[in-house]
Coordinates of C-alpha atoms in Angstrom, one line a residue:
X1 CA -83.3 -5.6 -65.9
X2 CA -85.9 -7.3 -63.7
X3 CA -89.6 -6.2 -63.8
X4 CA -89.4 -5.1 -60.1
X5 CA -86.3 -2.7 -61.0
X6 CA -88.2 -1.5 -64.1
X7 CA -91.1 -0.5 -61.9
X8 CA -89.0 0.9 -59.2
X9 CA -87.1 3.3 -61.6
X10 CA -90.0 3.7 -64.0
X11 CA -89.9 7.5 -64.1
X12 CA -86.3 8.0 -64.5
X13 CA -86.0 5.4 -67.1
X14 CA -88.4 7.8 -69.2
X15 CA -85.6 10.2 -69.1
X16 CA -82.5 8.1 -69.9
X17 CA -84.1 4.7 -71.2
X18 CA -83.0 1.3 -70.0
X19 CA -79.6 1.6 -71.4
X20 CA -78.9 4.7 -69.3
X21 CA -80.3 2.9 -66.3
X22 CA -78.0 -0.1 -67.1
X23 CA -75.0 2.2 -67.2
X24 CA -75.9 3.7 -63.9
X25 CA -76.3 0.4 -62.3
X26 CA -72.9 -0.6 -63.4
X27 CA -71.2 2.4 -62.4
X28 CA -68.8 2.9 -59.5
X29 CA -68.3 6.3 -57.9
X30 CA -65.2 7.4 -56.0
X31 CA -65.9 10.4 -53.7
X32 CA -63.3 12.4 -51.6
X33 CA -64.5 14.2 -48.5
X34 CA -67.1 13.0 -46.0
X35 CA -69.0 16.2 -45.5
X36 CA -72.4 17.8 -46.0
X37 CA -71.8 18.3 -49.7
X38 CA -70.6 14.6 -50.3
X39 CA -73.7 13.3 -48.4
X40 CA -76.1 15.3 -50.5
X41 CA -74.2 14.5 -53.9
X42 CA -74.2 10.7 -53.1
X43 CA -77.9 10.8 -51.7
X44 CA -78.9 12.0 -55.2
X45 CA -76.9 9.2 -56.9
X46 CA -77.9 6.4 -54.5
X47 CA -81.6 7.0 -55.0
X48 CA -81.5 6.5 -58.7
X49 CA -79.6 3.5 -58.6
X50 CA -75.8 3.6 -59.2
X51 CA -73.9 0.4 -58.6
X52 CA -71.6 1.3 -55.7
X53 CA -69.8 4.3 -54.1
X54 CA -66.5 4.7 -52.2
X55 CA -66.3 7.5 -49.8
X56 CA -62.8 8.5 -48.6
X57 CA -62.0 10.7 -45.6
X58 CA -60.0 10.4 -42.5
X59 CA -62.0 12.9 -40.3
X60 CA -64.0 11.8 -37.3
X61 CA -67.5 13.0 -36.2
X62 CA -67.4 16.0 -33.6
X63 CA -70.2 17.7 -32.0
X64 CA -69.7 20.7 -34.6
X65 CA -70.6 18.3 -37.4
X66 CA -74.0 17.5 -35.7
X67 CA -74.8 21.2 -35.8
X68 CA -74.8 21.5 -39.6
X69 CA -75.0 17.9 -41.1
X70 CA -78.6 16.5 -41.0
X71 CA -77.1 13.1 -41.8
X72 CA -75.3 12.6 -38.5
X73 CA -76.6 11.9 -34.8
X74 CA -74.9 12.1 -31.5
X75 CA -74.3 8.4 -31.8
X76 CA -71.8 9.0 -34.6
X77 CA -69.4 11.1 -32.5
X78 CA -65.9 9.7 -32.5
X79 CA -66.7 7.4 -35.4
X80 CA -65.2 7.9 -39.0
X81 CA -67.4 10.4 -40.8
X82 CA -67.2 8.3 -43.9
X83 CA -68.4 5.2 -42.2
X84 CA -71.4 7.2 -40.5
X85 CA -72.5 8.7 -43.9
X86 CA -71.7 5.5 -45.8
X87 CA -74.1 3.5 -43.5
X88 CA -76.9 6.0 -43.6
X89 CA -76.9 6.3 -47.4
X90 CA -77.0 2.6 -48.1
X91 CA -80.2 2.4 -46.1
X92 CA -81.7 4.8 -49.0
X93 CA -81.5 1.9 -51.6
X94 CA -80.6 -1.6 -50.7
X95 CA -79.6 -2.1 -54.5
X96 CA -76.4 0.1 -54.0
X97 CA -73.2 -1.0 -52.5
X98 CA -71.4 1.6 -50.2
X99 CA -67.8 1.5 -49.1
X100 CA -65.7 3.8 -46.9
X101 CA -62.1 4.3 -46.2
X102 CA -59.5 6.8 -45.0
X103 CA -57.2 9.0 -47.2
X104 CA -54.4 6.6 -46.5
X105 CA -56.1 3.8 -48.2
X106 CA -56.1 5.6 -51.6
X107 CA -53.4 4.6 -53.9
X108 CA -52.6 7.3 -56.4
X109 CA -52.1 4.8 -59.3
X110 CA -53.9 4.2 -62.6
X111 CA -54.8 0.7 -61.4
X112 CA -56.5 2.1 -58.4
X113 CA -58.6 4.7 -60.2
X114 CA -59.3 2.8 -63.4
X115 CA -62.1 0.7 -61.7
X116 CA -64.2 4.0 -61.1
X117 CA -66.7 5.5 -63.5
X118 CA -66.3 9.0 -62.1
X119 CA -64.4 10.8 -59.3
X120 CA -66.1 13.4 -57.3
X121 CA -64.1 15.9 -55.0
X122 CA -66.2 17.7 -52.3
X123 CA -64.6 20.6 -50.6
X124 CA -61.0 19.2 -51.3
X125 CA -57.8 21.0 -51.7
X126 CA -56.5 22.0 -55.2
X127 CA -53.4 20.0 -54.3
X128 CA -55.6 16.9 -54.3
X129 CA -57.4 17.9 -57.5
X130 CA -54.1 18.3 -59.3
X131 CA -53.0 14.8 -58.1
X132 CA -56.2 13.1 -59.1
X133 CA -56.2 14.8 -62.5
X134 CA -52.8 13.6 -63.2
X135 CA -54.0 10.1 -63.1
X136 CA -57.6 10.4 -64.4
X137 CA -57.1 12.7 -67.3
X138 CA -55.2 10.1 -69.4
X139 CA -57.6 7.4 -68.2
X140 CA -60.7 9.4 -69.5
X141 CA -62.2 9.4 -66.1
X142 CA -64.4 12.3 -65.4
X143 CA -63.4 14.3 -62.4
X144 CA -66.1 16.7 -60.8
X145 CA -64.6 19.2 -58.5
X146 CA -67.3 20.9 -56.2
X147 CA -67.2 23.4 -53.3
X148 CA -70.1 24.6 -50.9
X149 CA -69.1 27.6 -48.9
X150 CA -71.8 29.6 -47.0
X151 CA -74.3 30.7 -49.3
X152 CA -72.1 30.0 -52.4
X153 CA -71.1 26.9 -54.3
X154 CA -69.3 25.8 -57.5
X155 CA -68.7 22.8 -59.6
X156 CA -66.5 22.0 -62.7
X157 CA -66.2 18.7 -64.7
X158 CA -62.6 17.9 -65.9
X159 CA -62.3 15.5 -68.8
X160 CA -60.3 15.6 -72.0
X161 CA -63.1 14.5 -74.2
X162 CA -66.5 13.6 -73.9
X163 CA -68.9 12.1 -76.7
X164 CA -72.6 12.1 -76.4
X165 CA -74.8 10.2 -78.8
X166 CA -78.1 10.6 -77.0
X167 CA -78.1 14.5 -76.3
X168 CA -82.0 14.7 -76.1
X169 CA -82.0 17.8 -78.2
X170 CA -85.2 18.7 -79.9
X171 CA -85.3 16.4 -83.0
X172 CA -84.9 17.9 -86.5
X173 CA -87.6 16.9 -88.9
X174 CA -86.1 15.6 -92.2
X175 CA -88.9 14.1 -94.4
X176 CA -86.8 14.3 -97.6
X177 CA -89.7 16.3 -99.3
X178 CA -87.3 18.2 -101.8
X179 CA -85.6 15.1 -102.8
X180 CA -87.9 12.3 -102.0
X181 CA -86.5 8.7 -101.9
X182 CA -88.1 6.2 -104.2
X183 CA -90.5 4.5 -101.9
X184 CA -92.3 7.7 -100.6
X185 CA -92.5 9.2 -104.2
X186 CA -94.1 6.0 -105.4
X187 CA -96.7 6.2 -102.5
X188 CA -97.4 9.7 -103.0
X189 CA -97.9 9.3 -106.8
X190 CA -100.3 6.5 -106.1
X191 CA -102.7 8.5 -103.7
X192 CA -102.3 12.2 -104.8
X193 CA -105.7 13.4 -106.0
X194 CA -107.0 9.7 -105.8
X195 CA -110.2 10.6 -103.9
X196 CA -113.4 11.9 -105.2
X197 CA -115.3 13.0 -102.0
X198 CA -114.2 15.9 -99.6
X199 CA -113.9 13.7 -96.5
X200 CA -111.6 11.3 -98.2
X201 CA -109.5 14.0 -99.7
X202 CA -109.1 15.5 -96.1
X203 CA -107.5 12.2 -95.1
X204 CA -104.5 12.6 -97.6
X205 CA -101.3 13.6 -95.5
X206 CA -99.8 16.9 -96.4
X207 CA -96.4 15.1 -97.0
X208 CA -98.1 13.6 -100.1
X209 CA -99.6 16.9 -101.2
X210 CA -96.2 18.8 -100.7
X211 CA -94.0 16.1 -102.5
X212 CA -96.4 16.0 -105.6
X213 CA -97.0 19.7 -105.8
X214 CA -93.2 20.2 -105.7
X215 CA -92.7 17.9 -108.6
X216 CA -95.3 19.8 -110.6
X217 CA -93.4 23.0 -109.8
X218 CA -90.0 21.5 -111.0
X219 CA -91.8 20.4 -114.2
X220 CA -92.9 24.1 -114.8
X221 CA -89.5 25.5 -114.0
X222 CA -86.9 23.4 -116.0
X223 CA -86.4 21.1 -113.1
X224 CA -85.3 23.7 -110.6
X225 CA -86.4 23.8 -107.0
X226 CA -87.4 26.9 -105.3
X227 CA -84.3 28.4 -103.5
X228 CA -84.7 32.1 -102.7
X229 CA -87.5 33.4 -100.6
X230 CA -89.2 35.0 -103.4
X231 CA -89.3 31.6 -105.3
X232 CA -90.5 29.8 -102.1
X233 CA -93.3 32.3 -101.9
X234 CA -94.0 31.7 -105.4
X235 CA -94.3 27.9 -104.7
X236 CA -96.6 28.5 -101.7
X237 CA -99.0 30.6 -104.1
X238 CA -98.8 27.9 -106.6
X239 CA -100.0 25.5 -104.1
X240 CA -102.6 27.7 -102.8
X241 CA -104.0 28.0 -106.3
X242 CA -104.9 24.3 -106.2
X243 CA -108.7 24.1 -105.6
X244 CA -108.6 20.0 -105.2
X245 CA -107.7 20.1 -101.5
X246 CA -108.7 23.7 -100.9
X247 CA -110.4 24.2 -97.5
X248 CA -109.4 21.0 -95.9
X249 CA -107.3 20.5 -92.8
X250 CA -104.6 18.6 -94.5
X251 CA -104.4 21.4 -97.3
X252 CA -104.0 24.1 -94.5
X253 CA -101.2 22.0 -93.1
X254 CA -99.4 21.8 -96.2
X255 CA -99.5 25.6 -96.8
X256 CA -98.3 26.1 -93.2
X257 CA -95.3 23.7 -93.8
X258 CA -94.6 24.7 -97.5
X259 CA -91.8 27.1 -96.9
X260 CA -90.3 25.2 -94.0
X261 CA -89.7 21.9 -95.9
X262 CA -88.3 23.7 -99.1
X263 CA -84.7 24.3 -97.5
X264 CA -82.2 21.6 -98.4
X265 CA -81.3 19.3 -95.4
X266 CA -78.2 20.6 -93.7
X267 CA -76.1 19.4 -90.8
X268 CA -75.3 21.6 -87.8
X269 CA -72.0 23.0 -86.9
X270 CA -71.3 20.4 -84.2
X271 CA -71.7 17.4 -86.6
X272 CA -69.7 19.4 -89.2
X273 CA -66.9 19.7 -86.7
X274 CA -67.0 16.1 -85.9
X275 CA -66.9 15.3 -89.9
X276 CA -64.1 17.5 -90.0
X277 CA -62.1 16.3 -87.2
X278 CA -58.8 14.3 -88.2
X279 CA -60.1 11.4 -85.8
X280 CA -63.1 11.0 -87.8
X281 CA -61.6 11.6 -91.5
X282 CA -58.5 9.4 -90.7
X283 CA -59.5 7.3 -88.0
X284 CA -56.9 4.5 -88.6
X285 CA -54.0 7.0 -88.5
X286 CA -55.2 8.5 -85.2
X287 CA -56.0 5.4 -83.2
X288 CA -53.6 6.4 -80.5
X289 CA -55.5 9.6 -80.0
X290 CA -58.9 8.0 -79.7
X291 CA -60.5 7.8 -76.3
X292 CA -63.7 6.5 -77.6
X293 CA -63.1 4.1 -80.5
X294 CA -66.7 3.0 -81.0
X295 CA -67.9 6.5 -81.3
X296 CA -65.4 7.7 -83.7
X297 CA -65.6 4.6 -85.7
X298 CA -69.3 5.1 -86.0
X299 CA -68.8 8.9 -86.8
X300 CA -66.4 7.8 -89.6
X301 CA -68.9 5.3 -91.0
X302 CA -71.6 8.1 -90.9
X303 CA -69.2 10.3 -92.6
X304 CA -68.6 7.9 -95.3
X305 CA -72.4 7.5 -95.8
X306 CA -72.8 11.3 -95.9
X307 CA -70.4 12.2 -98.5
X308 CA -70.6 9.0 -100.9
X309 CA -72.7 9.7 -103.9
X310 CA -73.9 6.2 -104.0
X311 CA -75.1 6.2 -100.4
X312 CA -76.2 9.4 -98.7
X313 CA -75.2 11.8 -101.3
X314 CA -74.8 14.8 -98.9
X315 CA -77.8 13.5 -96.9
X316 CA -77.9 11.8 -93.4
X317 CA -79.9 8.7 -92.9
X318 CA -83.7 9.6 -92.9
X319 CA -85.6 10.0 -89.8
X320 CA -87.7 6.9 -88.7
X321 CA -90.1 9.0 -87.1
X322 CA -92.7 11.6 -88.6
X323 CA -94.5 14.4 -87.0
X324 CA -98.3 14.2 -86.0
X325 CA -100.5 15.3 -89.0
X326 CA -104.0 15.3 -90.2
X327 CA -104.5 12.0 -91.9
X328 CA -106.4 8.7 -91.9
X329 CA -104.9 5.9 -89.7
X330 CA -104.4 3.9 -92.9
X331 CA -102.2 6.6 -94.6
X332 CA -100.4 7.7 -91.4
X333 CA -99.2 4.1 -90.5
X334 CA -98.3 3.2 -94.0
X335 CA -96.2 6.5 -94.4
X336 CA -94.7 5.8 -91.1
X337 CA -93.6 2.3 -92.0
X338 CA -92.2 3.7 -95.2
X339 CA -89.9 6.0 -93.4
X340 CA -89.0 3.3 -90.8
X341 CA -88.0 1.0 -93.6
X342 CA -85.8 3.6 -95.2
X343 CA -84.2 4.4 -92.0
X344 CA -83.2 0.9 -91.4
X345 CA -81.8 0.4 -94.9
X346 CA -79.8 3.5 -94.5
X347 CA -78.6 2.3 -91.0
X348 CA -77.6 -1.0 -92.6
X349 CA -75.4 0.8 -95.0
X350 CA -73.7 3.0 -92.2
X351 CA -73.3 -0.4 -90.0
X352 CA -71.6 -2.0 -93.2
X353 CA -69.3 0.9 -93.3
X354 CA -68.5 0.5 -89.7
X355 CA -67.8 -3.3 -89.9
X356 CA -65.3 -2.5 -92.6
X357 CA -63.4 0.1 -90.4
X358 CA -63.4 -2.2 -87.3
X359 CA -62.0 -5.0 -89.6
X360 CA -58.8 -2.8 -90.2
X361 CA -58.1 -2.3 -86.7
X362 CA -54.7 -3.6 -85.7
X363 CA -54.9 -7.0 -83.7
X364 CA -53.4 -5.3 -80.7
X365 CA -56.6 -3.3 -80.2
X366 CA -59.6 -5.0 -78.5
X367 CA -62.5 -6.4 -80.5
X368 CA -65.5 -4.0 -80.6
X369 CA -68.7 -5.9 -81.4
X370 CA -71.1 -3.0 -82.3
X371 CA -74.6 -4.3 -82.9
X372 CA -76.8 -3.1 -85.7
X373 CA -79.1 -1.8 -82.9
X374 CA -76.3 0.3 -81.6
X375 CA -75.8 1.7 -85.1
X376 CA -79.5 2.5 -85.5
X377 CA -79.3 4.4 -82.3
X378 CA -76.2 6.3 -83.5
X379 CA -78.1 7.2 -86.8
X380 CA -81.2 8.2 -85.1
X381 CA -79.3 10.8 -83.2
X382 CA -76.9 11.7 -86.0
X383 CA -78.3 15.3 -86.1
X384 CA -77.5 15.8 -82.5
X385 CA -74.3 14.3 -81.8
X386 CA -72.0 16.2 -79.5
X387 CA -68.2 16.0 -78.8
X388 CA -66.9 18.1 -75.9
X389 CA -63.1 18.5 -75.9
X390 CA -60.8 20.4 -73.3
X391 CA -57.3 21.1 -72.5
X392 CA -55.6 19.8 -69.3
X393 CA -55.9 22.6 -66.7
X394 CA -53.0 24.4 -65.9
X395 CA -52.2 25.1 -62.1
X396 CA -50.5 28.1 -60.8
X397 CA -48.1 28.2 -57.9
X398 CA -48.4 30.9 -55.2
X399 CA -45.1 31.0 -53.4
X400 CA -44.1 31.7 -49.7
X401 CA -42.6 35.0 -50.2
X402 CA -45.8 36.4 -52.0
X403 CA -48.0 35.1 -49.2
X404 CA -45.7 36.6 -46.5
X405 CA -46.0 39.8 -48.1
X406 CA -49.7 39.8 -48.3
X407 CA -50.0 38.9 -44.7
X408 CA -47.7 41.6 -43.6
X409 CA -49.6 44.4 -45.6
X410 CA -51.7 45.2 -42.6
X411 CA -48.9 44.7 -39.7
X412 CA -48.9 48.5 -39.1
X413 CA -52.5 48.3 -37.6
X414 CA -51.3 45.9 -34.7
X415 CA -50.1 47.6 -31.7
X416 CA -47.9 44.8 -30.6
X417 CA -46.9 42.4 -33.2
X418 CA -45.1 40.1 -30.6
X419 CA -48.3 39.5 -28.4
X420 CA -50.5 36.5 -28.9
X421 CA -53.5 37.7 -27.0
X422 CA -57.1 37.7 -28.1
X423 CA -57.4 40.1 -31.1
X424 CA -53.8 39.8 -32.1
X425 CA -51.4 37.2 -33.2
X426 CA -47.8 36.5 -34.0
X427 CA -47.2 36.1 -37.8
X428 CA -44.3 33.9 -37.3
X429 CA -46.4 31.5 -35.0
X430 CA -49.1 31.6 -37.6
X431 CA -46.9 30.7 -40.5
X432 CA -45.0 27.8 -38.6
X433 CA -48.3 26.4 -37.1
X434 CA -50.4 26.5 -40.2
X435 CA -49.3 25.3 -43.4
X436 CA -50.1 28.6 -45.2
X437 CA -46.4 29.3 -45.5
X438 CA -46.1 26.4 -48.0
X439 CA -46.8 27.2 -51.7
X440 CA -50.3 27.0 -52.8
X441 CA -51.5 26.1 -56.3
X442 CA -54.7 27.3 -58.0
X443 CA -56.1 26.6 -61.4
X444 CA -55.3 29.2 -63.9
X445 CA -58.2 31.5 -64.8
X446 CA -59.0 33.5 -67.8
X447 CA -61.7 36.0 -68.3
X448 CA -62.9 38.1 -71.1
X449 CA -64.8 40.2 -68.7
X450 CA -65.0 40.7 -64.9
X451 CA -68.3 41.0 -63.3
X452 CA -70.1 39.2 -60.2
X453 CA -69.8 35.8 -61.5
X454 CA -66.0 36.1 -62.2
X455 CA -65.5 38.0 -58.8
X456 CA -67.3 35.1 -57.1
X457 CA -65.2 32.4 -58.9
X458 CA -61.9 34.2 -58.1
X459 CA -62.6 34.8 -54.5
X460 CA -63.9 31.2 -53.9
X461 CA -60.8 29.8 -55.6
X462 CA -58.7 32.1 -53.4
X463 CA -60.3 31.1 -50.3
X464 CA -60.2 27.5 -51.2
X465 CA -56.7 27.5 -51.7
X466 CA -56.2 28.7 -47.9
X467 CA -59.3 27.0 -46.6
X468 CA -57.7 23.9 -45.1
X469 CA -54.9 26.2 -43.7
X470 CA -56.9 28.8 -42.2
X471 CA -60.5 28.2 -42.0
X472 CA -60.4 24.6 -40.7
X473 CA -61.2 24.9 -36.8
X474 CA -58.7 21.9 -36.0
X475 CA -55.8 23.5 -37.6
X476 CA -56.4 26.9 -35.9
X477 CA -57.0 25.6 -32.6
X478 CA -53.8 23.5 -32.8
X479 CA -51.8 26.7 -33.6
X480 CA -53.5 28.6 -30.9
X481 CA -55.2 31.0 -33.2
X482 CA -58.9 31.4 -33.0
X483 CA -61.3 32.0 -35.8
X484 CA -62.3 35.5 -34.1
X485 CA -58.6 36.3 -34.0
X486 CA -58.2 35.6 -37.8
X487 CA -61.2 37.7 -38.7
X488 CA -60.2 40.6 -36.3
X489 CA -59.5 44.0 -37.8
X490 CA -56.3 44.3 -35.9
X491 CA -54.8 40.9 -36.9
X492 CA -51.6 40.8 -38.6
X493 CA -53.2 38.0 -40.6
X494 CA -55.4 40.1 -42.9
X495 CA -57.4 37.5 -45.0
X496 CA -58.4 40.0 -47.4
X497 CA -54.7 40.8 -48.4
X498 CA -54.1 37.2 -48.9
X499 CA -57.0 36.8 -51.2
X500 CA -56.0 39.9 -53.0
X501 CA -52.5 38.6 -53.6
X502 CA -53.9 35.3 -54.9
X503 CA -56.5 37.1 -57.2
X504 CA -53.6 39.3 -58.6
X505 CA -51.7 36.2 -59.5
X506 CA -54.7 34.6 -61.0
X507 CA -54.9 37.3 -63.5
X508 CA -51.2 38.4 -63.7
X509 CA -50.3 39.8 -67.2
X510 CA -47.1 37.5 -67.1
X511 CA -49.2 34.5 -67.7
X512 CA -49.0 35.1 -71.4
X513 CA -52.7 35.3 -72.4
X514 CA -53.5 35.0 -76.1
X515 CA -56.7 37.0 -75.7
X516 CA -55.8 40.7 -76.1
X517 CA -59.0 41.7 -74.4
X518 CA -58.4 39.6 -71.3
X519 CA -58.8 41.5 -68.1
X520 CA -55.9 41.4 -65.7
X521 CA -56.8 42.2 -62.1
X522 CA -53.9 43.7 -60.0
X523 CA -55.5 43.8 -56.7
X524 CA -52.6 43.8 -54.3
X525 CA -53.6 45.9 -51.3
X526 CA -57.4 46.8 -51.8
X527 CA -56.7 50.5 -51.0
X528 CA -54.4 50.7 -54.0
X529 CA -55.7 48.1 -56.3
X530 CA -56.2 48.7 -60.0
X531 CA -57.5 47.0 -63.0
X532 CA -55.4 46.9 -66.2
X533 CA -57.3 45.7 -69.4
X534 CA -55.5 44.7 -72.6
X535 CA -57.8 47.1 -74.5
X536 CA -57.7 49.9 -72.0
X537 CA -59.7 50.3 -68.9
X538 CA -61.0 53.7 -67.2
X539 CA -60.8 54.5 -63.5
X540 CA -64.5 54.0 -63.1
X541 CA -64.2 50.4 -64.2
X542 CA -61.2 50.0 -61.8
X543 CA -63.2 51.2 -58.8
X544 CA -66.2 49.0 -59.7
X545 CA -64.0 45.8 -60.0
X546 CA -62.2 46.8 -56.7
X547 CA -65.4 47.4 -55.0
X548 CA -66.9 44.2 -56.4
X549 CA -64.2 42.0 -55.3
X550 CA -64.0 43.6 -51.9
X551 CA -67.8 42.9 -51.2
X552 CA -67.6 39.4 -52.5
X553 CA -64.4 38.7 -50.4
X554 CA -66.2 40.1 -47.2
X555 CA -69.2 37.8 -48.0
X556 CA -67.1 34.8 -48.4
X557 CA -65.1 35.6 -45.2
X558 CA -68.2 35.6 -43.1
X559 CA -68.8 32.0 -43.9
X560 CA -65.1 31.0 -43.0
X561 CA -65.3 28.0 -45.2
X562 CA -68.3 26.4 -43.4
X563 CA -71.2 24.7 -45.1
X564 CA -74.9 25.5 -44.9
X565 CA -77.0 22.4 -45.4
X566 CA -79.5 24.1 -47.8
X567 CA -76.7 25.2 -50.1
X568 CA -74.9 22.0 -50.2
X569 CA -78.2 20.3 -50.9
X570 CA -78.6 22.6 -54.0
X571 CA -75.2 22.1 -55.2
X572 CA -75.4 18.3 -54.5
X573 CA -78.3 18.2 -56.8
X574 CA -76.4 19.9 -59.6
X575 CA -73.4 17.6 -59.2
X576 CA -75.5 14.6 -59.3
X577 CA -77.2 15.8 -62.3
X578 CA -73.8 16.3 -64.1
X579 CA -72.5 12.9 -62.9
X580 CA -75.5 11.1 -64.4
X581 CA -75.0 12.9 -67.6
X582 CA -71.3 11.6 -67.6
X583 CA -72.2 8.1 -66.6
X584 CA -75.0 7.5 -69.1
X585 CA -73.4 9.6 -71.9
X586 CA -76.7 11.2 -72.2
X587 CA -77.6 14.8 -72.3
X588 CA -75.2 17.5 -72.8
X589 CA -73.0 18.4 -69.6
X590 CA -71.9 21.7 -68.6
X591 CA -68.5 22.5 -70.0
X592 CA -67.9 25.6 -67.8
X593 CA -67.7 26.3 -64.2
X594 CA -71.2 26.4 -62.6
X595 CA -71.7 28.9 -59.7
X596 CA -74.6 28.6 -57.4
X597 CA -75.4 31.9 -55.7
X598 CA -78.1 31.4 -53.1
X599 CA -77.9 35.0 -51.9
X600 CA -79.5 36.3 -55.2
X601 CA -81.1 32.9 -56.2
X602 CA -78.8 32.7 -59.3
X603 CA -76.8 30.1 -61.2
X604 CA -73.9 31.3 -63.4
X605 CA -71.8 29.7 -66.0
X606 CA -68.4 31.0 -66.1

């Protein structure tokens, strides 16, 4: 990367390093839907310097778009929305290429999608989501599905497996004090109690003090290390009784850290799961299941190091960094170099293991040239590796008969169901003019509880499934049905009943849940809705759930599927953040649905 680009992206390079910036610069983004949300998402990706983006939409700019989308002007009216947004976005960063096209230009084939790093759907139908996932799931291309509806928004990332090396978690100190390696033990023996004056004694790092005093403790206790808290407290008292360093800053640091470093180094549950995964234990037998061969090959090499008695012997490669401590520059730099040298030696062993694994790959597989520097990066982050795995989402079909029953529920309130005047409408005309009569699909939802976030998600999904059929002004104008007519209390088309029917299907007991405590909502008509829980639910819980879903539904109905730019800006920032995590393979992405509730100023993970 040139010096000018380094200076341009200086601040963000501090977050994801030059390697992450290189991944961003080489990325290609596919975005479906030219609207406020997509403009905000892409703005937040263009500014940090993605390689290129492709925006797909067949809509043209109307006067209504100008009233809500800050990116558009009256000069854009009549033009393709994707063209207008693309032109404006590329002005933000000359390094980024922008392309646009209509939906007809999209080919739903693996060869079309495999050129993209990530696919983002902004306010698109579940039908399109299902179609895109059918292709991208096996290609290991992340798909982010996001929605902005009034004061509410949501996003969810779909990918079967995502491996993270640089998670940027708080690093775990492992100084090898209870089982010191030869070089640091030799250095400690050389300088422990080697100074005669207090000022020189104060410059001995506490690492040296702890290592040597622990060796003395083992000699006095038949070679045993302190394991119980009582024994660790006894060691601390033993350390405090030594008057040689007493009163000095380094000695106080040794006392403060004495119990902390007496625990045997352990690996966290995430790394333990990686080591226990069959992809790691028997990598050559599971090559057809591997989506990220370099990661799993490196993990297998690290596992071999950890479990081999002549290599790590149940320890990971030592850290090549040490914490700040009271010490002279001479001792600190020397000790730091000792740990760096040990880390490099450990990493070379892991790299040798890796080379042997890669040599055994069948000739039909590509050649992976993993450098020693990459292996060192892997070992440096060994304590914070992450693998996120998911099952392919299941979509539920809501059929015509179910929707017809839902829309007819409120027909008795209409004085004349055959009229089409303002305030009423003909349900047959509605069904034939708007595609609501077709089957709808919705992702299967499963909750262990039902509160505000779950109500928001259920209602958003329900409204989204009919959004393009009911709440799109163009569709309703073509059918002669106005938005006011749809919302009217005397309308045959009672949106709340449709939402209730969809919610009922989302949580139907016939879906064969494995969790016995899963809550099933059977809303039906809101006047007689009830909640049935696998572990039994009382009437008060039923009423609360019914009241909650009713209020949430009414709030979402008020927006009629329209975007508020401030909401889309907030959701767009979240989507861009998750996209950068996926592109750079850094930081830990959200593995749930993220809900943005600007009414309460809250973000939920469901």
